CSV table of C-alpha atoms in Angstrom, one decimal:
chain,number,residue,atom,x,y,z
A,1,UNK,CA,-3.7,13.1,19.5
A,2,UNK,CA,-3.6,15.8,17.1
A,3,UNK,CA,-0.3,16.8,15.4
A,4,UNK,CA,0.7,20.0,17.4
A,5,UNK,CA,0.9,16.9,20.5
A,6,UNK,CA,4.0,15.2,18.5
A,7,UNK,CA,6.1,17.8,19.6
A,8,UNK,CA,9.5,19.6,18.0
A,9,UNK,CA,8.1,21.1,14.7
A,10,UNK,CA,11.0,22.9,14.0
A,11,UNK,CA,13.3,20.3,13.4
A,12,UNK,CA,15.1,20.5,9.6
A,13,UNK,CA,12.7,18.8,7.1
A,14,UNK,CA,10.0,19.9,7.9
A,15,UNK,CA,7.1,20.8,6.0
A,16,UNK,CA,6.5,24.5,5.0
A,17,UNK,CA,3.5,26.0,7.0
A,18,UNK,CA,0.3,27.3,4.9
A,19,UNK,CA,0.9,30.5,3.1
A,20,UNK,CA,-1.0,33.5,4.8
A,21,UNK,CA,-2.6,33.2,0.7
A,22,UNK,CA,-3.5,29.6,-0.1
A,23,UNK,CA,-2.1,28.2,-2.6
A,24,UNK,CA,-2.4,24.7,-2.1
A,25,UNK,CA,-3.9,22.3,-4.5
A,26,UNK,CA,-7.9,22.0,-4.2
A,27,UNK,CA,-10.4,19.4,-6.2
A,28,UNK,CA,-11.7,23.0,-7.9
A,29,UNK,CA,-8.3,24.6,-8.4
A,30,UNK,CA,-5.8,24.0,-11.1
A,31,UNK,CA,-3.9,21.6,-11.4
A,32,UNK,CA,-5.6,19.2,-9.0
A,33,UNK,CA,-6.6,16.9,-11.8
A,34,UNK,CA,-3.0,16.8,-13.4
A,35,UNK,CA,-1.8,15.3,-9.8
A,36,UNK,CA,-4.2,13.3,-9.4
A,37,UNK,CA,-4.3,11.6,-12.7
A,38,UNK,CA,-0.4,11.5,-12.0
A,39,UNK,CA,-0.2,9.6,-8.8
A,40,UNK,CA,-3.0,7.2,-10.0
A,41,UNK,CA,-0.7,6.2,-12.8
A,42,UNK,CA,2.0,5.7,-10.4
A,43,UNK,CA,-0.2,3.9,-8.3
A,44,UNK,CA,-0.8,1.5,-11.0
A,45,UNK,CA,2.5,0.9,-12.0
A,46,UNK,CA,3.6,0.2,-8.5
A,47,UNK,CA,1.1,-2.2,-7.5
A,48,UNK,CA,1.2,-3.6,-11.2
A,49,UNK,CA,4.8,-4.5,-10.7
A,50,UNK,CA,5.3,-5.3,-7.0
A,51,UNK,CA,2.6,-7.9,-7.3
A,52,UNK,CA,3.5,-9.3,-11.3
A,53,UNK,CA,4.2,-12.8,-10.0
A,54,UNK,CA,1.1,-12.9,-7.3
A,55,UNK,CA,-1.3,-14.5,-9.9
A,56,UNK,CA,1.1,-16.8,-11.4
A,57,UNK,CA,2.3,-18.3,-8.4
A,58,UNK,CA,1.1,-22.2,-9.8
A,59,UNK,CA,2.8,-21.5,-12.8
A,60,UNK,CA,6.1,-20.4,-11.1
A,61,UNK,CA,5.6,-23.5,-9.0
A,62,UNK,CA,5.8,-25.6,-11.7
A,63,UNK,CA,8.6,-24.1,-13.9
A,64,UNK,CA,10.6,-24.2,-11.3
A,65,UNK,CA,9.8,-27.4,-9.2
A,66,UNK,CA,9.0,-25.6,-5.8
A,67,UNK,CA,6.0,-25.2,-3.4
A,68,UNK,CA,3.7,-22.5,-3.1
A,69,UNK,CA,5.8,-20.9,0.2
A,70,UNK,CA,9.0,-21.1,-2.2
A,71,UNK,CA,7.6,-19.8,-4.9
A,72,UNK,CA,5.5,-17.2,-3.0
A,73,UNK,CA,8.9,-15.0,-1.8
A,74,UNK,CA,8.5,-13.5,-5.7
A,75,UNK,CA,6.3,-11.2,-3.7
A,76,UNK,CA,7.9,-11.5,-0.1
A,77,UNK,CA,11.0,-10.5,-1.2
A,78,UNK,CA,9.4,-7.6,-3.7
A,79,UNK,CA,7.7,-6.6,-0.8
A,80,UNK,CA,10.3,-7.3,1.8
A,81,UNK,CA,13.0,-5.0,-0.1
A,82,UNK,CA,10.1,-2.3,-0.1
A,83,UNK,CA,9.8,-2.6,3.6
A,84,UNK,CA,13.7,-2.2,4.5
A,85,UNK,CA,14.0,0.6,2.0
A,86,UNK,CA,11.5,3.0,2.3
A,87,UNK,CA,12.5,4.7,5.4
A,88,UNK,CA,16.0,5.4,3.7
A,89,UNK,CA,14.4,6.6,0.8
A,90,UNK,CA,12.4,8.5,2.5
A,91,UNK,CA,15.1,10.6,3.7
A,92,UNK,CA,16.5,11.2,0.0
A,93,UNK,CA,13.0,12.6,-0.4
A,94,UNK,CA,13.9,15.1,2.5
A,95,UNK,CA,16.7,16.5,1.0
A,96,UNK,CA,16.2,16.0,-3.0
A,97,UNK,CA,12.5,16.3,-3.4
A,98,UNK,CA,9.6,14.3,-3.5
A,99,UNK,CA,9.3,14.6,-7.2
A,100,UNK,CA,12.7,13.6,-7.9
A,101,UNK,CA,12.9,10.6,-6.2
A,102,UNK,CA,9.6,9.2,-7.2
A,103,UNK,CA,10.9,9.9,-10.7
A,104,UNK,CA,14.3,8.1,-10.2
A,105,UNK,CA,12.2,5.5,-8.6
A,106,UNK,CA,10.0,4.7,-11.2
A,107,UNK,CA,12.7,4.6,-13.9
A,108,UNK,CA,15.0,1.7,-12.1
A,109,UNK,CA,11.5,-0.2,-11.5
A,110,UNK,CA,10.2,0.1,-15.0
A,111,UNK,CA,14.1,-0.9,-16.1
A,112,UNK,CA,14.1,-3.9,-13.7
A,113,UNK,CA,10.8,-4.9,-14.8
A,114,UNK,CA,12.2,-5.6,-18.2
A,115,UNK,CA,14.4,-7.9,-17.1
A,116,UNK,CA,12.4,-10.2,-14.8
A,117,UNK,CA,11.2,-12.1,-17.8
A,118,UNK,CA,14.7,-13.8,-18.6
A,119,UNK,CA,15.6,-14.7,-15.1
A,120,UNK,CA,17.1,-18.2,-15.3
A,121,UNK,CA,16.5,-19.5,-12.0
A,122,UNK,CA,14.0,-18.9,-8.8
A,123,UNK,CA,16.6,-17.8,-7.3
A,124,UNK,CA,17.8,-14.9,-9.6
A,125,UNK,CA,13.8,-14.0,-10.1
A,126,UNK,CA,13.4,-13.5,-6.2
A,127,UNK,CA,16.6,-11.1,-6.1
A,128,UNK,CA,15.7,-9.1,-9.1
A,129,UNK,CA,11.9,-8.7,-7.6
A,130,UNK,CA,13.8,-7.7,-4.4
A,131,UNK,CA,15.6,-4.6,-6.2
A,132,UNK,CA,12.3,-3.9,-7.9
A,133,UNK,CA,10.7,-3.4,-4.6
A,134,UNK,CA,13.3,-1.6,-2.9
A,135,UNK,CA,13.7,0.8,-5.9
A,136,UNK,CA,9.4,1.3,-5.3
A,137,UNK,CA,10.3,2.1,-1.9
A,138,UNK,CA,11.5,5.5,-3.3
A,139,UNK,CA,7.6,5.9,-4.8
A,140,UNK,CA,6.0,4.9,-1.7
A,141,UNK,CA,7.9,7.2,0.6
A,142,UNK,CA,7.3,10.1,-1.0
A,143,UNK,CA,3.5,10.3,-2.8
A,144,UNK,CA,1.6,10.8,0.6
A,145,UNK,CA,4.3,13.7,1.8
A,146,UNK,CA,4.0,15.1,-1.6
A,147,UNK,CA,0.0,15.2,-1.3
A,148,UNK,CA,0.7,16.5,2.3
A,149,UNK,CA,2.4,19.5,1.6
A,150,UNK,CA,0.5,20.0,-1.9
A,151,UNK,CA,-2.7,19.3,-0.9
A,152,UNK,CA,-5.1,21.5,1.3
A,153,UNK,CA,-5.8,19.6,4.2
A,154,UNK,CA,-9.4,19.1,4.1
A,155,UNK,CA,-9.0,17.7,0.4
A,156,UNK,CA,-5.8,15.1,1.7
A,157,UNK,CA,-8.2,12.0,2.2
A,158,UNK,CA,-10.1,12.1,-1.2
A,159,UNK,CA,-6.6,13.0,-2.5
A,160,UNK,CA,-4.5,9.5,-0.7
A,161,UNK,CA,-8.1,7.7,-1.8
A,162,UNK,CA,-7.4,8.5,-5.3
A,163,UNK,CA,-3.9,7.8,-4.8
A,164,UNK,CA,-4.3,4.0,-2.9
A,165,UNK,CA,-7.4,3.8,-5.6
A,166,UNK,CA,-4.9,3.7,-8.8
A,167,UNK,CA,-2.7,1.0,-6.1
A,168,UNK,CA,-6.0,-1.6,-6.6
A,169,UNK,CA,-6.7,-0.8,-10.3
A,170,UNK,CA,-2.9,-1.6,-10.8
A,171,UNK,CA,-3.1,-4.8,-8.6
A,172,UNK,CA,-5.8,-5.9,-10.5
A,173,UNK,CA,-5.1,-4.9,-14.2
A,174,UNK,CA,-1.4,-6.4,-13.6
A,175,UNK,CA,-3.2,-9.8,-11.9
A,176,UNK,CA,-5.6,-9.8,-14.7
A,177,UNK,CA,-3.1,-9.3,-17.7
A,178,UNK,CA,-1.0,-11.8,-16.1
A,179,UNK,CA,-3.3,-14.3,-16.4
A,180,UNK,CA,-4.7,-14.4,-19.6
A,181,UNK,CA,-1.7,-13.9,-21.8
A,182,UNK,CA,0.3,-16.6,-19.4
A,183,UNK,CA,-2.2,-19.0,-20.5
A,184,UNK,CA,-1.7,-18.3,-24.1
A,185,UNK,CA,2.1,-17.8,-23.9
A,186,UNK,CA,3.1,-18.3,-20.7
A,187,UNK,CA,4.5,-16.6,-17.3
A,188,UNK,CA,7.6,-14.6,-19.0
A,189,UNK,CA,5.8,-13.2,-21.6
A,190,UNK,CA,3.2,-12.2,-19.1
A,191,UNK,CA,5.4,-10.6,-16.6
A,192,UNK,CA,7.3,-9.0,-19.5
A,193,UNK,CA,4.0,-7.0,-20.7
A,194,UNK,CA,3.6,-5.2,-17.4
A,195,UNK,CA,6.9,-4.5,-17.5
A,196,UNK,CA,6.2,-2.5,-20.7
A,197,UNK,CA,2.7,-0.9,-18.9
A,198,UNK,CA,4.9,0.5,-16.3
A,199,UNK,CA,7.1,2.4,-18.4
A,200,UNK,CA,4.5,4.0,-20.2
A,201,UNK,CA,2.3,5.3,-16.7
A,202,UNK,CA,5.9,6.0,-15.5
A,203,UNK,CA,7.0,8.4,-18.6
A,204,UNK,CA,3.2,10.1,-18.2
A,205,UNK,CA,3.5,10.5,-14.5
A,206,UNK,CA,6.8,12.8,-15.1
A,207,UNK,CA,4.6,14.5,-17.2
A,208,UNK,CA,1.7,15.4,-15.2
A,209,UNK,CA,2.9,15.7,-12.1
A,210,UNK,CA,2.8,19.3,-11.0
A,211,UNK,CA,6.3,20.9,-9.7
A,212,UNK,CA,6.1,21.1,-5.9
A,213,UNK,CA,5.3,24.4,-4.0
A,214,UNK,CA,5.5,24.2,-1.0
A,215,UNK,CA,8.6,21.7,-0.7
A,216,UNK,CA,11.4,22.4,2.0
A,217,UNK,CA,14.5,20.5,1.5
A,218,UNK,CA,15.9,18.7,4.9
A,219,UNK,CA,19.3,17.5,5.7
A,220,UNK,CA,20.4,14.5,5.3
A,221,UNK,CA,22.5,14.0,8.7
A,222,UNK,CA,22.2,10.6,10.5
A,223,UNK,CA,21.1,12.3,14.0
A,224,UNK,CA,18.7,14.6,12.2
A,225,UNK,CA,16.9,11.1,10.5
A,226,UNK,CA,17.1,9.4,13.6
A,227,UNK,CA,15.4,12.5,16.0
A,228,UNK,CA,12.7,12.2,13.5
A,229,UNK,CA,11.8,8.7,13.2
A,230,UNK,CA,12.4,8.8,17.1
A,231,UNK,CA,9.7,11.5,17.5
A,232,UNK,CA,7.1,9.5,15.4
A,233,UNK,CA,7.9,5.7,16.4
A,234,UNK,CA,7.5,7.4,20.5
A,235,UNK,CA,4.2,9.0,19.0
A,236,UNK,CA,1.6,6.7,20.4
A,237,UNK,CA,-1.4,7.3,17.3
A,238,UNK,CA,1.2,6.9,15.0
A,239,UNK,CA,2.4,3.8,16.1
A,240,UNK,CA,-1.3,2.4,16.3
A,241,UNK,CA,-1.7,3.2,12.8
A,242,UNK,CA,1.9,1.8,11.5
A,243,UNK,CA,0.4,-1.5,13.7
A,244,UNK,CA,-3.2,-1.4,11.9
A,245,UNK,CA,-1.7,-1.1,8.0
A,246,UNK,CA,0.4,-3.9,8.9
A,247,UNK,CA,-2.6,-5.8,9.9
A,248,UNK,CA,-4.6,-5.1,7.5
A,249,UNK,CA,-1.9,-5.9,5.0
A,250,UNK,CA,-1.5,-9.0,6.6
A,251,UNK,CA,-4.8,-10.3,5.2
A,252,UNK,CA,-4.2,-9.0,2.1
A,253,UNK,CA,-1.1,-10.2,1.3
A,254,UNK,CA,-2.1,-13.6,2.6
A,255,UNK,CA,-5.3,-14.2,1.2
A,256,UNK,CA,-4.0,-13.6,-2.9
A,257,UNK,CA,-1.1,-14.8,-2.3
A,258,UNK,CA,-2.7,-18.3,-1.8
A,259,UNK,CA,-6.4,-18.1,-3.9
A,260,UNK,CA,-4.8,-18.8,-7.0
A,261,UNK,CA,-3.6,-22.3,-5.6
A,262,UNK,CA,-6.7,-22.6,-4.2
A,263,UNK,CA,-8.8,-21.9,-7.4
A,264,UNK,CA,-6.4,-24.4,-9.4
A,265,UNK,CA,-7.6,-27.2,-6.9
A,266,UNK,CA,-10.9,-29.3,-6.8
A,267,UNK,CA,-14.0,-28.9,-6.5
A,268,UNK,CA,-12.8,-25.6,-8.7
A,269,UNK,CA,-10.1,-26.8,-11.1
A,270,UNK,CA,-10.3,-22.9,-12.9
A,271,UNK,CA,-7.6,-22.1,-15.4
A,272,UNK,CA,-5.1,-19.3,-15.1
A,273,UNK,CA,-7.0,-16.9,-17.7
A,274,UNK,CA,-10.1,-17.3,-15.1
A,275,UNK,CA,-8.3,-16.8,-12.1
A,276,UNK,CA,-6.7,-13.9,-13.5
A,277,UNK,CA,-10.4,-12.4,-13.8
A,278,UNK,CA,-10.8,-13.3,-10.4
A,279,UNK,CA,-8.6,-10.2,-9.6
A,280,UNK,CA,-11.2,-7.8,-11.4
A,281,UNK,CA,-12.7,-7.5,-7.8
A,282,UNK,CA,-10.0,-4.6,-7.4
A,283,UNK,CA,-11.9,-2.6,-8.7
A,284,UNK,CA,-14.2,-2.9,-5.4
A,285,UNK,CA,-11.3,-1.5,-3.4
A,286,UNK,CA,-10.9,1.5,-6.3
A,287,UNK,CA,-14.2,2.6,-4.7
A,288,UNK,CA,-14.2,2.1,-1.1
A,289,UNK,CA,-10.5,3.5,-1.0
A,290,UNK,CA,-11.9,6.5,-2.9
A,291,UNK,CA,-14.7,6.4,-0.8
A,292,UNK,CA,-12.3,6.9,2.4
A,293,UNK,CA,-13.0,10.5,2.9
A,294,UNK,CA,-16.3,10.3,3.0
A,295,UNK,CA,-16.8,7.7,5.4
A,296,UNK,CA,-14.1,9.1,7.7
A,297,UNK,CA,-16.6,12.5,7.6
A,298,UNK,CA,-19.6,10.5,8.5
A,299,UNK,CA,-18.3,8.0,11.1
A,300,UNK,CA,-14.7,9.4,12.3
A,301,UNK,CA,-11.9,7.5,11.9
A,302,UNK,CA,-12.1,5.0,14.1
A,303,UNK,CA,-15.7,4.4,13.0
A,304,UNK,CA,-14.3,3.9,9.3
A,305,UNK,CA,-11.5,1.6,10.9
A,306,UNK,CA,-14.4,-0.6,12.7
A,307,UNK,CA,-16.3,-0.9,9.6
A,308,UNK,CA,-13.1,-1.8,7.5
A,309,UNK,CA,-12.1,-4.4,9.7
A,310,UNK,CA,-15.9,-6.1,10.4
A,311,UNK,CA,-16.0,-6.1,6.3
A,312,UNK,CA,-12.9,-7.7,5.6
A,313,UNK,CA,-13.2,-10.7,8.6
A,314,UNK,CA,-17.3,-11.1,7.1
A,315,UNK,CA,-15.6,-12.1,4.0
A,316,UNK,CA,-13.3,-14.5,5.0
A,317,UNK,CA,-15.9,-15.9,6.6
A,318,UNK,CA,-18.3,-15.8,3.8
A,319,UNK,CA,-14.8,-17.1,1.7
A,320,UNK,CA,-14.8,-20.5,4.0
A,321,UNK,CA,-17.7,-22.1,1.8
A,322,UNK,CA,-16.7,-24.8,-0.8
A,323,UNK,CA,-18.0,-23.2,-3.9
A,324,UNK,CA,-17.3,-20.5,-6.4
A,325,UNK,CA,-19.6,-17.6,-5.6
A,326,UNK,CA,-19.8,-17.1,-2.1
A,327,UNK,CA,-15.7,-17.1,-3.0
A,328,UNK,CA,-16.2,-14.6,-4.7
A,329,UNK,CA,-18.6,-12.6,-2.5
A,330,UNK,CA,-15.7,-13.0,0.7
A,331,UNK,CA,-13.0,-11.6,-1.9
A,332,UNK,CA,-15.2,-8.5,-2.9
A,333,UNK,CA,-16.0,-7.7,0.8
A,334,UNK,CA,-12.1,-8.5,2.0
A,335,UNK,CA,-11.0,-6.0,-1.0
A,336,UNK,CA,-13.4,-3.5,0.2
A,337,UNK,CA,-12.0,-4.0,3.7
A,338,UNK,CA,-8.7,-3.8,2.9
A,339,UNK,CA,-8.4,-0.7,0.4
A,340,UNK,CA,-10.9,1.7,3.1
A,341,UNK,CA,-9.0,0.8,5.8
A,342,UNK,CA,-5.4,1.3,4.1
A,343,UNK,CA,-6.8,5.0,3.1
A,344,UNK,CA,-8.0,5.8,6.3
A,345,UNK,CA,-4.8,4.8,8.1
A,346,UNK,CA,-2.0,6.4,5.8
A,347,UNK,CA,-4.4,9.7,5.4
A,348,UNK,CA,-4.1,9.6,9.2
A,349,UNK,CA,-0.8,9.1,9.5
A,350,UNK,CA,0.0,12.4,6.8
A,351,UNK,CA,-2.3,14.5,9.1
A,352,UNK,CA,-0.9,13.3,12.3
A,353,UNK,CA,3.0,14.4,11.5
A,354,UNK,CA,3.8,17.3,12.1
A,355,UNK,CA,7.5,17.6,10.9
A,356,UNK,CA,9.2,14.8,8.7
A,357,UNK,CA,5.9,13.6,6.8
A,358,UNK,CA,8.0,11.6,4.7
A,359,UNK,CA,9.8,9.6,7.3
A,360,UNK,CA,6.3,9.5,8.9
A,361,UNK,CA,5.2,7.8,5.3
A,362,UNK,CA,7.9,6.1,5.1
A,363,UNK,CA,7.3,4.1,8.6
A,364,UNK,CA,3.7,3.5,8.1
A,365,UNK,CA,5.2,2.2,4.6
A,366,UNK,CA,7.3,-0.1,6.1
A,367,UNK,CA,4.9,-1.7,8.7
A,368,UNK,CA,2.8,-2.0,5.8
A,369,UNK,CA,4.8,-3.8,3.5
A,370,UNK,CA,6.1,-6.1,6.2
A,371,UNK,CA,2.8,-7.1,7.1
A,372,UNK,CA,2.3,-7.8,2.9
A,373,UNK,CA,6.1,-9.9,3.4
A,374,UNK,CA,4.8,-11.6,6.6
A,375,UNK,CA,1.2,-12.6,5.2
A,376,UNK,CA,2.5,-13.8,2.1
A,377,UNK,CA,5.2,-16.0,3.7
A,378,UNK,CA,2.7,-17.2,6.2
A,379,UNK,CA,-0.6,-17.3,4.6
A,380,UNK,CA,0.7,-19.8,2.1
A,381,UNK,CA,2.7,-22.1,5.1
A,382,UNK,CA,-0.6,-22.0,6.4
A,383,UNK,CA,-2.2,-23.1,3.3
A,384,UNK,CA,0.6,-25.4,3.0
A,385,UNK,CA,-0.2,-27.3,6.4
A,386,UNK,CA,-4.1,-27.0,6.5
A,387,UNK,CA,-5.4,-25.5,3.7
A,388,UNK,CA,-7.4,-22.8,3.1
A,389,UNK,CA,-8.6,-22.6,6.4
A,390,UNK,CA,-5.5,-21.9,7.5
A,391,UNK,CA,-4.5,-18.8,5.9
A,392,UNK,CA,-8.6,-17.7,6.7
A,393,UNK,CA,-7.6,-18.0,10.2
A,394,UNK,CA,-4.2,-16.1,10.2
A,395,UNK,CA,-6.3,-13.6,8.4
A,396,UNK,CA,-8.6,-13.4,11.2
A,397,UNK,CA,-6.3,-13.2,13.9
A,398,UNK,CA,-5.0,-10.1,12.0
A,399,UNK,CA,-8.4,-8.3,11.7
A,400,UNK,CA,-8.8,-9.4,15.7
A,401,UNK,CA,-5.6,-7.3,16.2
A,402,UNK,CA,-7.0,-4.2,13.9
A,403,UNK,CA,-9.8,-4.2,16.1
A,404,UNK,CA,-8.2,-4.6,19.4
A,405,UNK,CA,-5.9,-1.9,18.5
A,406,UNK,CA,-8.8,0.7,17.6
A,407,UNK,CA,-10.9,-0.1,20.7
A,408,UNK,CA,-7.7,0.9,22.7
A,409,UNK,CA,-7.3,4.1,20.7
A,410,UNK,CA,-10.5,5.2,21.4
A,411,UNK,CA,-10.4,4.3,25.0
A,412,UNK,CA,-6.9,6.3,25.1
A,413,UNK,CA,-8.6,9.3,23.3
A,414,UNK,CA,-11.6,9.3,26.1
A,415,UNK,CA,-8.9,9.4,29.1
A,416,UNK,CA,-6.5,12.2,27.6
A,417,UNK,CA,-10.4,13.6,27.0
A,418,UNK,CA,-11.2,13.8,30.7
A,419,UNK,CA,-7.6,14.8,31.7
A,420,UNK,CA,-8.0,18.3,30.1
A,421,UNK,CA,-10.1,19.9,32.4
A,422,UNK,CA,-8.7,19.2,34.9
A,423,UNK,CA,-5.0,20.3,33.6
A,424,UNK,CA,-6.5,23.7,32.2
């Protein structure tokens, strides 16, 4: 389905159409590089702080007295706040700018960040990492409608690559940092020093970023919001995409959540500086997310969903086998998995809206995020009740359903193919 099939485009919000003179950002034109150095840095703050406890899960465990599926809603309910708030944050983007509200965003998750470190009980740490996410929710719902309307459209995948790119070097430098200076000086102090990374990407990203251009502010009315998420949740592409990021987030989500306990058990027995490290396979998804473009020019996009999907399930396979570097091989290949298909499905999702792209965002967002909350919270029962194997398989169930949803897609695409002719 291309965009002109999701129907009204004139409803309020909507994006501005092309000038009849071009002045949309281009990977050769001015300040291309300013934006995208911007959004990576808020890339990397976000994934930095919505996944500051992830690594230190045994450590959080430990303080507090609680297993790994109590301790592991530090990033459920992070995630889970993200997930409930991005679609009404999304609408604040409509009406007060993308910039704006990624800006406001930003500031009360840097600010909350600073006060993680001093929470006195799990309880308190889960609600505080719940504002955190639902204040990222703001960032989230707006940097892919931003790119849309800045961004010419055959530059917008490299553009959301670079984007989900800064996400993974954020995951991992936060993972990493985490656990090296928590084994010196423990969790607080280690969650406390992303706390003080974020501000600075934050106050650099409000530099850089380049004023918008082609903005159109929307209304903010209840019935107006609701046509608009109505038109893109009826949109049948759409909701196959919001279904295949929540998938593929599933696995994520699920699988480091839970490798750290894992990694802290025999035959591996690694300390928290080492598994830390472990996260440094990010840097895999920086360049298959960047990649996204590229592969979605060479094999479509289904073709770059099939081969995002057969990658991640080969390595958790390959992650099954009791020793270290075969473990590590299956994280490298789910990471690569993971970030190529998340690009390919939110650029998708940008190009396939026609009016509201930040609702459209902000719903993709939301199934995404969920699907983080849900393989988290399940990933580590799983682990909980048979081990490792456990979350592999609820990771595999979810790249069974990534597939099963492309394979339909396609077949849909051939039959509204052969309806054409005949309805010309």
């Amino acid at each position: 389905m291309t965009p002109a099939d999701t129907g009204a485009s004139t409803v309020v919000g909507a994006a501005l159409p092309a000038p009849a003179t071009e002045t949309r950002l281009t990977p050769s034109g001015p300040g291309y590089r300013r934006m995208s150095l911007a959004l990576f840095l808020a890339g990397v703050a976000t994934f930095a702080l919505l996944y500051s406890t992830q690594a230190l899960l045994p450590l959080i465990s430990g303080e507090f007295g609680v297993a790994a599926s109590s301790a592991s809603w530090t990033v459920a309910g992070a995630t889970g706040g993200l997930a409930l708030f991005v679609l009404p944050m999304s609408a604040l983007s409509e009406r007060f700018g993308r910039r704006t509200v990624m800006t406001g965003s930003l500031a009360v998750a840097v600010t909350v960040g600073l006060l993680v470190p001093f929470a006195p009980s799990l309880t308190t740490l889960v609600a505080l990492r719940a504002v955190q996410g639902a204040a990222l929710a703001g960032l989230s719902a707006s940097a892919t409608a931003y790119l849309a309307e800045e961004v010419r459209p055959k530059a917008l995948v490299t553009a959301i690559g670079l984007f989900v790119a800064g996400n993974s070097v954020g995951g991992m430098s936060g993972r990493v940092i985490t656990g090296w200076v928590a084994q010196e000086w423990g969790w607080r102090v280690a969650v406390g020093v992303i706390g003080v990374i974020a501000v600075a990407c934050a106050v650099a990203f409000r530099l850089l970023l380049p004023a918008p251009r082609h903005f159109s502010a929307g209304s903010l009315r209840p019935r107006v919001l609701a046509r608009t998420v109505r038109d893109h949740v009826t949109d049948p592409l759409l909701r196959r995409l919001y279904a295949i990021g929540a998938l593929f987030m599933t696995v994520f989500g699920g699988v480091y959540t839970v490798i750290g306990y894992r990694l802290t058990e025999a035959p591996f027995s690694l300390p928290q500086g080492v598994i830390g490290s472990i996260f440094l396979v990010y840097l895999v998804g920086t360049v298959s997310a960047s990649a996204a473009g590229r592969l979605v020019g060479r094999l479509g996009r289904r073709g770059a969903l099939y081969l995002a999907g057969g990658t991640t399930a080969a390595g958790l396979l390959l992650a099954l086998v009791g020793s270290l570097v075969p473990v590590l091989l299956g994280l490298v290949l789910i990471t690569a998995g993971f970030f190529a298909g998340h690009a390919v499905a939110s650029s998708a999702v940008s190009r396939t809206a026609a009016h509201g792209r930040a609702q459209a965002a902000a719903l993709y967002q939301s199934a995404y995020y969920i699907g983080s909350s849900a393989g988290s919270t399940v990933g580590a029962v799983a682990f909980h009740a048979t081990g490792w194997s456990g979350t592999v398989g609820v990771g595999l169930l979810a790249v069974l359903g990534v597939v099963t949803i492309t394979v339909f897609g396609s077949r849909a695409a051939r039959l509204a193919a052969r309806r054409r002719p005949a309805t010309a």
